[in-house]
Structure formats: C-alpha cells, structure tokens
Coordinates of C-alpha atoms and ligand atoms in Angstrom, one line a residue:
M1 CA -0.6 0.0 -0.2
T2 CA 1.0 3.4 -0.8
E3 CA 2.0 5.4 2.3
R4 CA 0.9 8.5 2.7
V5 CA 2.1 11.1 4.3
H6 CA 0.3 14.7 6.3
Y7 CA 2.9 17.7 5.8
E8 CA 1.9 21.0 7.8
G9 CA 2.4 24.3 9.8
C10 CA 4.0 26.0 6.5
V11 CA 2.3 28.6 4.2
L12 CA 2.1 27.0 1.1
A13 CA 2.1 29.0 -2.0
T14 CA -0.2 27.7 -4.0
M15 CA 0.7 28.7 -7.6
Q16 CA -2.7 27.6 -8.7
N17 CA -6.1 29.7 -7.8
V18 CA -5.8 33.1 -8.8
R19 CA -8.1 34.2 -5.9
E20 CA -5.7 35.2 -3.8
P21 CA -2.1 36.0 -4.9
Y22 CA 0.5 33.7 -4.8
G23 CA -2.6 31.2 -3.9
L24 CA -1.5 31.7 -0.8
I25 CA -2.7 29.2 1.6
Y26 CA -1.8 30.1 5.5
D27 CA -1.8 27.2 8.1
A28 CA -1.6 25.0 5.5
S29 CA -1.6 21.4 4.9
I30 CA -0.5 19.2 1.9
V31 CA -1.4 15.4 1.9
V32 CA 1.0 12.8 -0.6
E33 CA 0.1 10.1 -2.3
G34 CA 2.6 8.0 -2.9
E35 CA 4.4 10.2 -6.2
R36 CA 1.1 12.7 -6.1
I37 CA 0.2 15.6 -4.0
V38 CA -3.8 14.0 -3.1
W39 CA -5.3 17.3 -1.3
C40 CA -3.9 20.6 -0.1
G41 CA -5.7 23.4 1.4
P42 CA -6.6 24.9 4.7
R43 CA -5.1 22.6 7.7
T44 CA -8.5 22.8 9.5
D45 CA -10.1 22.0 6.4
R46 CA -8.4 18.9 6.1
P47 CA -11.2 16.5 5.9
S48 CA -10.2 13.6 8.7
S49 CA -11.0 10.3 5.4
Y50 CA -6.6 11.4 4.7
A51 CA -5.7 9.7 7.9
A52 CA -1.6 9.7 6.9
E53 CA 1.1 7.1 7.8
R54 CA 3.3 10.5 8.9
T55 CA 3.1 14.2 9.6
I56 CA 5.9 16.8 8.9
D57 CA 5.9 19.9 10.7
L58 CA 7.5 22.3 8.5
G59 CA 8.0 24.9 11.0
G60 CA 6.1 27.9 9.8
R61 CA 8.4 28.4 6.4
L62 CA 6.9 29.0 3.1
V63 CA 6.9 26.0 0.4
T64 CA 6.5 26.2 -2.8
P65 CA 6.2 24.5 -5.8
A66 CA 10.5 23.5 -6.3
L67 CA 11.2 25.5 -9.5
I68 CA 11.3 25.1 -13.1
D69 CA 15.0 27.0 -15.1
C70 CA 13.0 26.3 -18.4
H71 CA 15.8 27.7 -21.1
T72 CA 19.5 26.7 -20.6
H73 CA 22.6 26.1 -22.8
L74 CA 24.1 24.0 -19.3
V75 CA 26.5 21.5 -21.4
Y76 CA 29.3 23.2 -22.7
G77 CA 32.8 23.7 -22.6
G78 CA 35.1 26.2 -22.4
N79 CA 34.3 30.0 -21.5
R80 CA 34.2 33.0 -23.0
A81 CA 35.3 35.5 -20.1
R82 CA 37.9 37.3 -22.1
E83 CA 35.0 38.1 -25.0
F84 CA 33.2 39.4 -21.6
E85 CA 36.6 42.3 -20.9
R86 CA 36.3 43.1 -25.2
R87 CA 32.1 44.2 -25.2
L88 CA 33.3 46.1 -22.0
Q89 CA 35.3 47.5 -24.0
G90 CA 32.9 48.1 -26.8
A91 CA 32.8 45.8 -29.1
T92 CA 29.2 43.9 -29.8
Y93 CA 27.8 40.9 -29.1
E94 CA 27.1 40.4 -32.7
E95 CA 30.9 42.0 -34.0
I96 CA 32.1 39.4 -32.4
A97 CA 30.0 36.2 -33.5
F98 CA 30.9 37.8 -37.2
E99 CA 34.6 37.1 -36.5
G100 CA 33.6 33.9 -35.6
G101 CA 33.9 34.3 -31.9
G102 CA 30.8 33.8 -29.9
I103 CA 28.9 30.7 -30.1
N104 CA 31.4 29.7 -32.3
A105 CA 34.4 30.1 -30.0
T106 CA 32.5 28.0 -27.6
V107 CA 31.8 25.8 -30.0
T108 CA 35.1 24.9 -30.6
A109 CA 36.0 24.3 -26.7
T110 CA 33.0 22.2 -26.6
R111 CA 34.1 20.5 -29.6
E112 CA 37.3 19.6 -27.9
A113 CA 36.1 18.6 -24.2
S114 CA 36.2 14.8 -23.0
D115 CA 32.6 13.4 -21.9
Q116 CA 33.8 13.3 -18.3
E117 CA 34.6 17.1 -18.5
L118 CA 31.7 18.0 -20.0
L119 CA 29.1 16.4 -17.7
A120 CA 31.4 17.4 -14.2
S121 CA 30.7 21.3 -15.5
A122 CA 27.6 21.2 -16.0
L123 CA 27.0 19.2 -13.0
R124 CA 28.6 21.7 -11.6
R125 CA 26.5 24.5 -13.1
A126 CA 23.6 22.2 -12.4
D127 CA 24.6 21.9 -9.0
R128 CA 24.0 25.7 -8.1
L129 CA 20.7 25.8 -9.8
I130 CA 19.2 22.6 -7.5
A131 CA 21.0 24.6 -4.8
E132 CA 18.0 27.7 -5.4
G133 CA 15.4 25.0 -5.6
V134 CA 15.3 23.6 -9.4
R135 CA 14.5 20.5 -9.9
V136 CA 13.7 20.3 -13.6
I137 CA 16.5 21.9 -15.8
E138 CA 15.8 21.6 -19.6
I139 CA 18.9 21.8 -21.7
K140 CA 19.5 22.4 -25.0
S141 CA 21.9 21.2 -27.4
G142 CA 23.3 23.7 -30.3
Y143 CA 27.5 24.1 -29.2
G144 CA 28.5 21.0 -31.1
L145 CA 27.4 21.0 -34.7
T146 CA 27.5 17.7 -36.0
I147 CA 25.7 15.2 -35.9
S148 CA 27.6 12.7 -33.4
D149 CA 28.3 15.9 -31.3
E150 CA 25.2 17.8 -30.8
I151 CA 23.9 13.9 -29.7
R152 CA 26.8 13.7 -27.7
M153 CA 25.6 17.5 -25.5
L154 CA 21.7 16.1 -25.2
R155 CA 23.3 12.2 -23.9
I156 CA 25.4 14.2 -21.9
A157 CA 22.3 16.7 -20.5
R158 CA 20.6 13.7 -20.0
R159 CA 22.9 12.0 -17.1
I160 CA 22.3 14.6 -14.8
E161 CA 18.9 13.4 -14.1
K162 CA 21.2 10.2 -13.3
E163 CA 23.7 11.7 -11.4
R164 CA 21.2 14.5 -9.2
P165 CA 17.7 14.6 -8.3
V166 CA 16.3 16.9 -11.2
S167 CA 14.5 16.3 -14.2
V168 CA 16.3 17.1 -17.5
K169 CA 14.3 18.1 -20.8
T170 CA 16.7 18.0 -23.5
T171 CA 16.2 20.8 -26.6
W172 CA 17.8 19.8 -30.4
L173 CA 19.0 23.4 -31.3
A174 CA 21.4 22.8 -34.1
A175 CA 20.2 25.1 -35.8
H176 CA 22.2 27.9 -33.4
A177 CA 24.9 29.0 -35.5
V178 CA 26.5 28.4 -38.7
P179 CA 29.8 26.2 -37.8
P180 CA 33.0 27.8 -39.9
E181 CA 32.6 23.9 -41.8
Y182 CA 29.7 25.3 -43.5
E183 CA 30.2 29.5 -43.5
N184 CA 28.1 30.8 -46.0
R185 CA 26.2 27.3 -46.6
S186 CA 23.9 27.5 -44.1
D187 CA 20.6 26.3 -46.8
A188 CA 23.4 22.9 -46.2
Y189 CA 24.0 22.2 -43.0
I190 CA 20.7 22.5 -41.8
D191 CA 20.2 19.9 -45.6
E192 CA 23.1 17.9 -44.1
V193 CA 23.2 18.4 -40.0
V194 CA 20.7 20.1 -37.9
L195 CA 17.4 17.4 -40.4
P196 CA 19.6 14.3 -40.5
G197 CA 20.5 14.5 -36.9
L198 CA 17.3 15.6 -35.1
K199 CA 15.9 12.4 -37.6
R200 CA 18.6 10.5 -35.3
A201 CA 18.4 12.5 -32.0
H202 CA 14.6 11.2 -32.1
E203 CA 15.3 8.1 -33.0
E204 CA 17.5 7.4 -29.8
Q205 CA 14.9 9.1 -27.8
L206 CA 16.8 11.9 -26.9
V207 CA 15.0 14.5 -27.7
D208 CA 12.2 17.0 -25.6
S209 CA 11.4 19.7 -27.8
V210 CA 13.1 22.0 -31.0
D211 CA 14.5 25.1 -31.1
G212 CA 16.0 27.1 -33.4
F213 CA 17.9 30.7 -33.2
C214 CA 15.9 32.5 -35.9
E215 CA 18.3 36.3 -35.8
A216 CA 19.9 38.4 -38.2
I217 CA 23.3 37.0 -37.2
A218 CA 22.1 33.1 -37.1
F219 CA 19.2 31.7 -39.1
S220 CA 16.1 33.8 -41.6
P221 CA 12.6 32.4 -40.8
A222 CA 12.9 30.8 -43.8
Q223 CA 15.5 28.1 -43.1
I224 CA 14.1 28.6 -39.6
E225 CA 11.0 26.9 -40.7
R226 CA 12.0 24.3 -42.5
V227 CA 13.0 22.9 -38.3
L228 CA 9.5 23.5 -37.5
D229 CA 8.6 21.6 -40.6
A230 CA 10.4 18.5 -39.4
A231 CA 9.7 18.8 -35.9
K232 CA 5.9 18.9 -36.7
R233 CA 6.5 15.3 -39.3
L234 CA 8.6 13.7 -35.5
S235 CA 5.4 15.0 -33.5
L236 CA 8.3 16.7 -32.1
P237 CA 7.2 20.5 -30.0
V238 CA 9.6 23.6 -30.4
K239 CA 9.3 26.7 -29.3
L240 CA 11.7 29.9 -30.6
H241 CA 14.8 31.7 -29.5
A242 CA 13.2 35.1 -31.2
E243 CA 13.3 38.7 -31.9
Q244 CA 16.5 38.8 -29.2
L245 CA 18.1 41.2 -31.4
T246 CA 16.2 42.5 -34.1
D247 CA 12.6 41.8 -35.0
Q248 CA 12.3 38.5 -36.9
K249 CA 9.1 37.9 -36.7
G250 CA 9.7 34.8 -34.7
A251 CA 7.1 34.8 -32.6
L252 CA 4.8 34.6 -35.1
L253 CA 6.3 31.6 -36.3
V254 CA 5.7 29.9 -33.2
A255 CA 2.6 31.1 -33.2
R256 CA 1.7 29.9 -36.2
H257 CA 3.5 26.4 -35.8
H258 CA 1.3 25.5 -32.5
G259 CA 4.9 26.3 -30.4
L260 CA 5.2 25.5 -26.4
S261 CA 7.0 28.9 -26.4
A262 CA 9.2 32.0 -28.3
D263 CA 12.3 33.6 -25.9
H264 CA 13.7 36.4 -26.1
L265 CA 11.2 38.8 -27.3
E266 CA 13.1 42.4 -26.7
Y267 CA 12.0 43.3 -30.2
L268 CA 8.6 41.7 -30.6
S269 CA 7.0 44.3 -32.0
A270 CA 2.8 44.7 -30.7
D271 CA 1.3 44.3 -33.5
D272 CA 2.6 40.4 -33.4
I273 CA 0.7 40.2 -29.8
P274 CA -2.4 39.7 -30.2
A275 CA -1.4 36.6 -32.9
F276 CA 0.6 35.7 -30.6
S277 CA -1.3 35.3 -27.0
A278 CA -3.9 33.4 -29.8
S279 CA -2.2 30.3 -29.9
G280 CA -1.8 29.9 -26.8
A281 CA 2.2 30.0 -26.7
V282 CA 4.4 31.2 -23.9
A283 CA 7.0 34.0 -23.3
V284 CA 9.4 32.9 -21.9
L285 CA 11.4 35.7 -20.8
L286 CA 15.9 35.9 -20.4
P287 CA 17.4 39.5 -18.0
G288 CA 20.2 37.6 -17.5
A289 CA 21.3 38.0 -21.5
F290 CA 19.7 41.7 -20.8
Y291 CA 21.7 42.1 -18.4
V292 CA 25.2 41.1 -20.0
L293 CA 24.2 42.1 -23.6
K294 CA 23.5 45.4 -21.8
E295 CA 20.7 45.5 -23.8
K296 CA 18.4 48.4 -24.0
K297 CA 14.8 47.8 -25.0
R298 CA 12.8 45.7 -22.8
P299 CA 10.6 43.0 -24.2
P300 CA 6.6 44.7 -24.0
V301 CA 5.8 43.3 -20.3
E302 CA 2.9 45.4 -19.9
R303 CA 1.3 44.3 -23.5
L304 CA 2.0 40.5 -23.4
R305 CA 0.7 41.2 -19.5
E306 CA -2.8 43.2 -21.2
A307 CA -3.1 39.9 -23.4
G308 CA -2.9 37.3 -21.1
V309 CA 0.4 35.8 -22.2
P310 CA 1.8 33.6 -19.3
M311 CA 5.5 34.8 -19.3
A312 CA 8.3 32.4 -18.1
V313 CA 11.5 33.1 -16.6
A314 CA 15.4 31.9 -17.3
T315 CA 18.7 31.9 -16.8
D316 CA 19.8 31.0 -20.4
C317 CA 22.3 30.1 -18.8
N318 CA 25.2 29.8 -21.4
P319 CA 28.7 31.4 -22.2
G320 CA 27.8 33.7 -24.2
S321 CA 25.3 36.0 -23.3
S322 CA 23.9 35.0 -19.5
P323 CA 26.5 33.3 -17.7
I324 CA 23.9 32.7 -14.5
T325 CA 23.2 29.9 -12.8
S326 CA 20.9 31.5 -9.8
I327 CA 17.2 31.3 -11.1
L328 CA 16.3 34.0 -7.8
T329 CA 18.8 35.8 -9.2
V330 CA 17.1 36.6 -12.0
M331 CA 13.8 36.5 -11.1
N332 CA 15.3 39.5 -8.9
M333 CA 16.6 40.9 -12.7
A334 CA 12.5 40.0 -13.8
C335 CA 10.9 43.0 -11.5
T336 CA 14.1 45.2 -11.9
F337 CA 14.4 45.0 -15.5
F338 CA 11.3 44.7 -17.1
G339 CA 8.6 45.5 -14.4
L340 CA 7.4 41.5 -13.8
T341 CA 5.5 41.6 -10.4
P342 CA 7.4 38.8 -7.6
E343 CA 4.1 37.1 -8.7
E344 CA 4.9 37.4 -11.9
A345 CA 8.3 36.7 -11.2
L346 CA 8.0 33.4 -9.6
A347 CA 4.3 32.4 -11.5
G348 CA 7.4 32.2 -14.2
T349 CA 9.7 30.2 -12.8
T350 CA 6.2 27.3 -11.9
C351 CA 3.7 26.8 -13.3
H352 CA 4.3 29.2 -16.5
A353 CA 7.7 27.6 -16.7
A354 CA 6.3 24.4 -16.8
K355 CA 3.8 25.1 -19.6
A356 CA 6.6 26.4 -21.5
L357 CA 8.0 22.6 -21.4
G358 CA 4.6 21.1 -22.5
I359 CA 4.6 19.1 -18.4
D360 CA 1.9 21.6 -16.5
G361 CA -0.2 18.4 -15.7
D362 CA 3.0 17.3 -13.3
H363 CA 4.6 20.1 -12.7
G364 CA 4.7 24.0 -11.5
T365 CA 1.2 24.1 -9.7
I366 CA 0.7 23.0 -5.6
A367 CA -2.4 21.6 -6.7
P368 CA -4.0 18.0 -6.8
H369 CA -2.6 15.2 -9.2
M370 CA 0.1 16.8 -9.1
Y371 CA 4.3 15.3 -8.9
A372 CA 4.4 15.5 -4.7
E373 CA 8.0 17.6 -5.5
F374 CA 7.8 21.1 -3.3
A375 CA 10.7 23.9 -2.5
V376 CA 10.6 24.4 1.3
W377 CA 12.6 27.8 2.4
D378 CA 13.1 29.9 5.3
L379 CA 10.8 32.5 4.8
E380 CA 7.6 34.3 5.4
H381 CA 6.5 35.4 2.0
P382 CA 6.7 34.9 -1.7
S383 CA 7.7 38.5 -2.5
E384 CA 11.2 37.4 -0.6
L385 CA 12.5 34.8 -3.3
S386 CA 12.5 37.6 -6.1
Y387 CA 14.3 40.7 -3.0
E388 CA 17.0 39.3 -1.6
I389 CA 19.1 39.0 -3.9
G390 CA 22.9 36.6 -3.3
A391 CA 20.7 35.0 -0.4
S392 CA 20.7 31.2 0.0
P393 CA 17.4 30.4 1.6
L394 CA 16.6 27.4 0.1
H395 CA 14.8 24.7 3.7
T396 CA 15.1 21.3 1.3
V397 CA 13.4 20.6 -0.8
C398 CA 10.4 17.7 0.0
S399 CA 10.6 15.5 -3.3
H400 CA 8.8 12.0 -3.1
R401 CA 8.6 11.6 -7.3
A402 CA 11.0 8.3 -8.4
Q403 CA 14.0 8.8 -9.8
S404 CA 13.8 8.8 -13.6
Ligands
NIG1 O1 19.5 32.8 -26.1 N1 20.5 33.9 -28.3 C1 21.6 32.3 -28.7 N2 22.0 31.6 -27.9 C2 22.3 31.9 -26.3 C3 23.4 33.0 -26.6 C4 24.8 31.8 -27.0 C5 25.9 32.8 -27.2 O2 26.6 33.4 -26.7 O3 26.6 30.6 -26.7 C6 21.3 33.0 -25.6 O4 20.8 34.2 -25.4
FE2 FE1 19.4 30.7 -25.1

C-alpha cells in the first residue's frame, strides 16, 4: 500500500488559485500519496478521511512548487571571459560573432572537451540551480554543430538526471549557429546536419523539443521554418529564440506552428502580440542575457500582460550572453529590469515555466494530481524570493517523485 504523508505548519504558495495572490494559504496542509499530491488546503479543512501514516511539520516556513529553469544551455566546454573583457571595451555581441567568436568559440571548446569534462562542468552549474530549489532543467544542444557532437551534448544533459535529483528536458538546437566548416552554406548545414541529426537524435529518444536561433546573425525565418516542419513530422513540440536582437517575426512562426514558447522577445512588435497570445504559447523572458549584453530595449511586458500571455523567466545559462546559474537572481532581474511583479516572477519559474516545457499537468503548481515536489524556504512570504539578492534561503526540497 502507498504511504500517505501529511505536510503541515507552512505558508503555502500553490501558484494555482488566482483568487489570492500566489494562491497563498496560511496554516496549510499538503497530503501526499505515492508520488502525487492528493489534497492541499487550510489544515483545519482537511477531510478526516485523509488520515496519514506520517506527519511532517514544516515549522511555519514558506512552501512553493519546486522551481523550473525552462531555458538553459548548461552543457558546454570552456568559457568566454575574454569576450566579456572585449565587450566591456566596446565590441558588440554581433561583431564578435561575425569574427568567428561568440557561439562558435564555445563550439570549438565543446568539441575539444571530453565527455567527462563536459559532464563535470555541467554538474557544477546544475548543482547551483539545485541549491536554489530547481528540480526541472531544460538543456539545449547547440554547441556541437555536428550530428555526433549535438547528440553527445544531449546524452550528457540526460546523464545529469542520473547523477542528481533533477529532471532534465532536452532540446535539439542544432540551428543555433552556422559552424565554420559550413561558412556561407547555411542551407547545406540545415540539410546535412540539422535535419538528419534531429531524426537520429529522435530515434535515440534524446529529444523532448526543438529550438532554433531565428536571428540576423544566425538563421532566417525561412530556414527555421524548415526545422519546425521537420519537428512537426516527428510530432515534437517546438520553441524559438525569437526577437532577441532584431524583429524577425519568430514569435509569429511559433504561433503558426502551435509552439510551446518564444524566448527573449526584446524586439517583439506589439502588433504581433494578439496572434501570439491566441496561440497559447508562453513568452519566456531571459533578463540575464538582457543584463549581460547591456540591451536597451525591454520585451513588451505590459502589452504581454494585457493580452494575458503567460510569461516564464529562465536563466538562459550559457557562456556568452548569460553566464548565470542563479534562478533567484534572474527573478530579481525580471522585476527590476522588466517590471514583473514578484508574483509574476515566481509564476515564471513555476507554473508558466512548466507550461513552456509542456509539463504543466505534472509540475509547477501545488494541487491535487501534481507531483509532490516542493521547495521549503526559510522565508515568510513569497515576495522575498525575488527581493533578496545573493541569499541562500532554501531550507530543503521535499520530493516524492521516483528518480528516473
Ligand atoms: O540564448 N541567443 C542565442 N543563444 C544564446 C547565446 C549563446 C551564446 O552566446 O553562446 C542565448 O542568448
Ligand atoms: Fe538561449
């Protein structure tokens, strides 16, 4: 028989019931059976039929869903600190990319790194996210740019969930940059690497979704469309790096392909928001990249909010535009730079992040039928999560989910 457990003595931010900010419940109880939540609410309302074998008192602490980082490039070789120095002296991200640096510098370092080196550095980064209550991490390929190196990146990403208490969702991002051996032959790169590689990685069950960098310095909307069509033929969900540096109408591509999310969106035009909103896709905001690249243009948050578009927030952890492994810092940045409320920032790393990964039936809220996996914080109110910078407020994560 599955054990039934009561959690009680907590302030619960369910992120589910919108009647109260944060879905907040004081003196709450959560009832867990097996891997799932079966009931939650005010402790005094708990039906007596839910008698438990075990009761755990949380000492009045704040409880939220375990956090989700829905956009990372966590697996890579080397670092780009020298490029950071150059940008501080005035070189732009685009100039460095055109000179063969940028993403392609990390491609060289990733190809040269051994599996052990890539895994060890990715685990170091994953550990920092895990220490801040993250239990689901999306990880993209995109620094291999050969079929075998892209597949190697996804295999290493999947290894992380064997080594650590975290679930990993892998994304095929071979359309991230044109590698040097395909210079001026980007269509051939798509035909010879991106599309056949996707098929192979899918056959090896390594792909949860498909992404592309739709940008003047990367791939055109027409090229990206071919990748999204291929994903559709394999029944894989899609997402895009869209409107980060220029307006390429990537968000509209996502909408047309019924994608999960469009990510970045600094240059999203207000005119495109109605169609994007109607598609139900999530706007994933990446304030770390905005900060590091010293962007001036902010995503149109007010308009997205008015249109009811769900907004997620993620680290975009990568060696170039966002060398950040603190999801709480990124939540703070989402508030200070983009004008999100702390409640929106927490929705951005829980319920809306789950939606951006297509896992909102299992993760991201505290409600019956959801996985019993929640973060317990040494805090009194959920606004404190976005407020303090550099704190380590996590007390523990309670997880009943079987390790994969
Ligand atoms: O999400 N925009 C494209 N990809 C990454 C940057 C990758 C890099 O600079 O290495 C991003 O910002
Ligand atoms: Fe990214």
